[in-house]
Short mmCIF file of N, CA and C in Angstrom, two decimals:
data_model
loop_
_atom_site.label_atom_id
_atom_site.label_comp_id
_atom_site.label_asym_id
_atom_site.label_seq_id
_atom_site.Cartn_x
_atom_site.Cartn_y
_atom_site.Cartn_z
N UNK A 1 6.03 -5.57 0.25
CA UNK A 1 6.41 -6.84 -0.29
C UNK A 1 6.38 -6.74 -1.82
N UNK A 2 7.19 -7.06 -2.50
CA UNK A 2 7.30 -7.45 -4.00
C UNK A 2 6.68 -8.58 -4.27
N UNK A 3 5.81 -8.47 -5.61
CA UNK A 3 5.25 -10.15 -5.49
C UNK A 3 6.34 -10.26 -6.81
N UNK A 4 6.24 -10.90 -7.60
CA UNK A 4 6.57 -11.70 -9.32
C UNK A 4 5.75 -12.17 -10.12
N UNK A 5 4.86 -11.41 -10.93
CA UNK A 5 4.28 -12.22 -12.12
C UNK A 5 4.70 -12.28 -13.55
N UNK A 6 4.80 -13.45 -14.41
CA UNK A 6 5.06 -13.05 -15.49
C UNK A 6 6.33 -12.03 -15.76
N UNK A 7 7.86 -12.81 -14.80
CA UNK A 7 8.90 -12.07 -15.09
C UNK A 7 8.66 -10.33 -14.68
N UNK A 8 7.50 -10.08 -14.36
CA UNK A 8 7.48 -8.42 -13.82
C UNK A 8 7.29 -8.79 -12.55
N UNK A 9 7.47 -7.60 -11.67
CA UNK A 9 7.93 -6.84 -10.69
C UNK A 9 6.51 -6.07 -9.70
N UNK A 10 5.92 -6.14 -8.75
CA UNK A 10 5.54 -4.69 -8.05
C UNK A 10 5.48 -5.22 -6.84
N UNK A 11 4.82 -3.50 -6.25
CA UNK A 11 4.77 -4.06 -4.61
C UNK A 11 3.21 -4.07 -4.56
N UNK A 12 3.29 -4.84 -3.21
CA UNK A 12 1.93 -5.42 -2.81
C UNK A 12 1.35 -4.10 -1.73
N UNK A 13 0.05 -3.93 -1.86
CA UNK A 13 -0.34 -2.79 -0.50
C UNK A 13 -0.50 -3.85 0.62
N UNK A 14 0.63 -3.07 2.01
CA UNK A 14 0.22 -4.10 2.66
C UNK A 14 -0.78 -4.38 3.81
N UNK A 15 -2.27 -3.18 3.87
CA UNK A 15 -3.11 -3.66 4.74
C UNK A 15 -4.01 -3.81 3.83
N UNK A 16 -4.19 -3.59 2.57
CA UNK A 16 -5.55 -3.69 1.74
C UNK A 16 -7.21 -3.52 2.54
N UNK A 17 -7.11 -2.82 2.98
CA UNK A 17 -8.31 -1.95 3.91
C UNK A 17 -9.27 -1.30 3.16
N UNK A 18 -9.12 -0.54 2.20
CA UNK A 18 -9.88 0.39 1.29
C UNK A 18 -10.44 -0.19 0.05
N UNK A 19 -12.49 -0.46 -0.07
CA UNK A 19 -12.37 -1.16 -0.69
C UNK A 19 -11.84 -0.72 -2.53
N UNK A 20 -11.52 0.66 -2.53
CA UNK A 20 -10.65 0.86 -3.85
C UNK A 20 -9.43 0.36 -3.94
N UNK A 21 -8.94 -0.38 -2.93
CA UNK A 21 -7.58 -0.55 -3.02
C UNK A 21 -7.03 -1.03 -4.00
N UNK A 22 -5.82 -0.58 -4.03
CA UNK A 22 -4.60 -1.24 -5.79
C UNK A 22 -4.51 -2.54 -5.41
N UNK A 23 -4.11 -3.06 -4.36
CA UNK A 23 -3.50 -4.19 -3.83
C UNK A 23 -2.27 -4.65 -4.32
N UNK A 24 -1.64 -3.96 -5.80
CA UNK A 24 -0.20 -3.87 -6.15
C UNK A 24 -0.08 -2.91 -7.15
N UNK A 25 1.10 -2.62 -6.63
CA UNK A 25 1.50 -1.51 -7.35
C UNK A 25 1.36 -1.62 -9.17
N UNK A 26 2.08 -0.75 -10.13
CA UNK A 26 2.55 -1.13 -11.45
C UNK A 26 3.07 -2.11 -11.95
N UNK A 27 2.86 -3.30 -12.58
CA UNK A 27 4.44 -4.40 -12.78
C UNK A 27 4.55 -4.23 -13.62
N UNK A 28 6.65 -3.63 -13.75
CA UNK A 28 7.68 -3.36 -13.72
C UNK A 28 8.74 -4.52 -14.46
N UNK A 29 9.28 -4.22 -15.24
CA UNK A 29 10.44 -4.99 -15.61
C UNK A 29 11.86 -5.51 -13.97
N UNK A 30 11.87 -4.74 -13.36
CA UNK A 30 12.82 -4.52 -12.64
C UNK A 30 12.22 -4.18 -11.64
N UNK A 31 12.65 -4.89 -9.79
CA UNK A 31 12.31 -5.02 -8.45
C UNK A 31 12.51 -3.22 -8.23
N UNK A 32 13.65 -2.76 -8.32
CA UNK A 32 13.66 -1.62 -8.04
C UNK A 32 12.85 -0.30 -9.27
N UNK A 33 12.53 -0.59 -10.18
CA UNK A 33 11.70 -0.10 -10.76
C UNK A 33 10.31 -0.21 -9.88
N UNK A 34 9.45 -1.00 -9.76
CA UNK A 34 8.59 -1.46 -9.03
C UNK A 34 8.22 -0.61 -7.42
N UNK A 35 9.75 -0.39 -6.47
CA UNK A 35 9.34 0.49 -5.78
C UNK A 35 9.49 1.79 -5.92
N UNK A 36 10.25 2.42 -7.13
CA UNK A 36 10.29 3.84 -7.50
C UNK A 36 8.43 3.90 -8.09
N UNK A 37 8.20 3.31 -8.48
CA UNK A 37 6.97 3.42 -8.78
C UNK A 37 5.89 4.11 -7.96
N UNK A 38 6.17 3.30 -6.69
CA UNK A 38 4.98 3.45 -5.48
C UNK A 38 5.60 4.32 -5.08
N UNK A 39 7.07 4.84 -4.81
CA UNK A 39 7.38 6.12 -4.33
C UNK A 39 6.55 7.44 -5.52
N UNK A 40 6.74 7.14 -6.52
CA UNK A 40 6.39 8.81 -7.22
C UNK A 40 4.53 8.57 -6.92
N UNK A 41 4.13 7.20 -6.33
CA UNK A 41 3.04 7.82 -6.44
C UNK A 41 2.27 7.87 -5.04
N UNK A 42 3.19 8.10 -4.21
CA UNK A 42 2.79 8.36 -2.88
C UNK A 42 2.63 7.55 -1.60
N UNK A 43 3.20 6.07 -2.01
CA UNK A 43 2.86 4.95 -1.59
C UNK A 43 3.22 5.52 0.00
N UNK A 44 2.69 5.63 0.88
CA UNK A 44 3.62 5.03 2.41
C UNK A 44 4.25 4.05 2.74
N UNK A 45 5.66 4.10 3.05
CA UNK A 45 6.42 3.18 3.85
C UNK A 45 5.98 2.84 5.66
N UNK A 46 5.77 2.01 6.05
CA UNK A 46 5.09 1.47 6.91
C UNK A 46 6.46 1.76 7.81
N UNK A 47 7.42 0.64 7.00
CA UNK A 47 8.39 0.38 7.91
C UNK A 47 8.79 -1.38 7.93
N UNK A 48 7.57 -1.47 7.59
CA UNK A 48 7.04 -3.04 6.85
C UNK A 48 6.55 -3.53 5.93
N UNK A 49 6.39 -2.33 5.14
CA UNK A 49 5.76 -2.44 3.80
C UNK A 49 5.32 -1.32 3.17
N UNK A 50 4.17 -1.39 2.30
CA UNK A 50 3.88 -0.36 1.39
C UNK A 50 2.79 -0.02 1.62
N UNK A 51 1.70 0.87 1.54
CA UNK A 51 0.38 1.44 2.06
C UNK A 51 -0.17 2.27 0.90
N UNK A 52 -1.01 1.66 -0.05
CA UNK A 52 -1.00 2.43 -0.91
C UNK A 52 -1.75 3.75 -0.70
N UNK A 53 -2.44 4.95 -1.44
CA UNK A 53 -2.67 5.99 -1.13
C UNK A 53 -4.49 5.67 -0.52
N UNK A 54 -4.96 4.84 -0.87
CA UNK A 54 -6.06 4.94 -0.94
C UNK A 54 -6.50 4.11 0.44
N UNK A 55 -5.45 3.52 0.78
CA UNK A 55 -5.34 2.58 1.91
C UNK A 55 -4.96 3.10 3.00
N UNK A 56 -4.37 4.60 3.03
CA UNK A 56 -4.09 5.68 3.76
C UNK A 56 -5.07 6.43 4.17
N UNK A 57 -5.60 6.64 3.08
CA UNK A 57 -6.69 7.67 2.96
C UNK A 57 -8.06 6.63 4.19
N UNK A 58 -8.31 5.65 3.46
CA UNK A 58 -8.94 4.86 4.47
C UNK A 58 -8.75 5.44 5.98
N UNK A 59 -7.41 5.07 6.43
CA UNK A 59 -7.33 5.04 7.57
C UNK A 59 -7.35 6.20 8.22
N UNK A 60 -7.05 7.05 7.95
CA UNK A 60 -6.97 8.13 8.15
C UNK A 60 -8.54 8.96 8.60
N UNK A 61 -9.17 8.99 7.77
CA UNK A 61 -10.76 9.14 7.89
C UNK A 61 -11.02 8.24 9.07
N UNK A 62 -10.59 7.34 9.37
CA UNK A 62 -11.38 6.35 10.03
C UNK A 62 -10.79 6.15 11.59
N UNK A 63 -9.28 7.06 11.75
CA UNK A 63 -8.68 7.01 12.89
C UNK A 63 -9.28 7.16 14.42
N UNK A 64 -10.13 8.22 14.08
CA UNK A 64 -10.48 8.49 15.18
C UNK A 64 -11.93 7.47 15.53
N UNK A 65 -12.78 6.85 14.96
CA UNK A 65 -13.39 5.80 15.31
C UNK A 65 -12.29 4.50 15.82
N UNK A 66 -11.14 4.44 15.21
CA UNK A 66 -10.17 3.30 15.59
C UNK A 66 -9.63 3.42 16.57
N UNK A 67 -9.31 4.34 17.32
CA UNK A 67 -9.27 4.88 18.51
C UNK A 67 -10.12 4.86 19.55
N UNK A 68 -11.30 4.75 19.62
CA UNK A 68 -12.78 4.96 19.91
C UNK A 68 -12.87 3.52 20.10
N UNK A 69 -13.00 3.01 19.29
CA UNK A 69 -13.13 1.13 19.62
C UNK A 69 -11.80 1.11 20.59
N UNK A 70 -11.06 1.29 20.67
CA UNK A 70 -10.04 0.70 21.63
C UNK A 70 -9.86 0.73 23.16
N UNK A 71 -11.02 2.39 23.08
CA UNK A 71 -11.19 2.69 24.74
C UNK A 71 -11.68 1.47 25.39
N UNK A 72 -11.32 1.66 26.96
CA UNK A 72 -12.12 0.57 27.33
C UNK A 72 -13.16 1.48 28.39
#
């Protein structure tokens, strides 16, 4: 998601899970500036949004407990 502040531009992380998280990207003069941004810096595309690196990293470490809670 893109938010708008102050005429700039970024994207939002969209599970904010990690408590280092960015929670938005760089703001950017320009919407598409904004997601080249999170692309050079590794952002994941969800498919629904943006995942920043650290919000990855989270999950990732943590998959296999997330998995683990789900058994029944």
């Amino acid at each position: 998601m893109i938010v708008k502040k102050n005429d700039k531009y970024a994207v939002e992380c969209q599970v904010k899970m990690a408590a280092d998280c960015l929670q938005t990207g760089e703001y950017c003069d320009e919407e598409e500036e904004a997601q080249e941004w999170v692309e050079r810096e590794c952002w994941i595309f969800s498919g629904e949004g943006w995942i920043c690196t650290q919000c990855n990293e989270h999950i990732m470490e943590n998959l296999g407990k997330m998995r683990h809670d789900r058994e029944y």
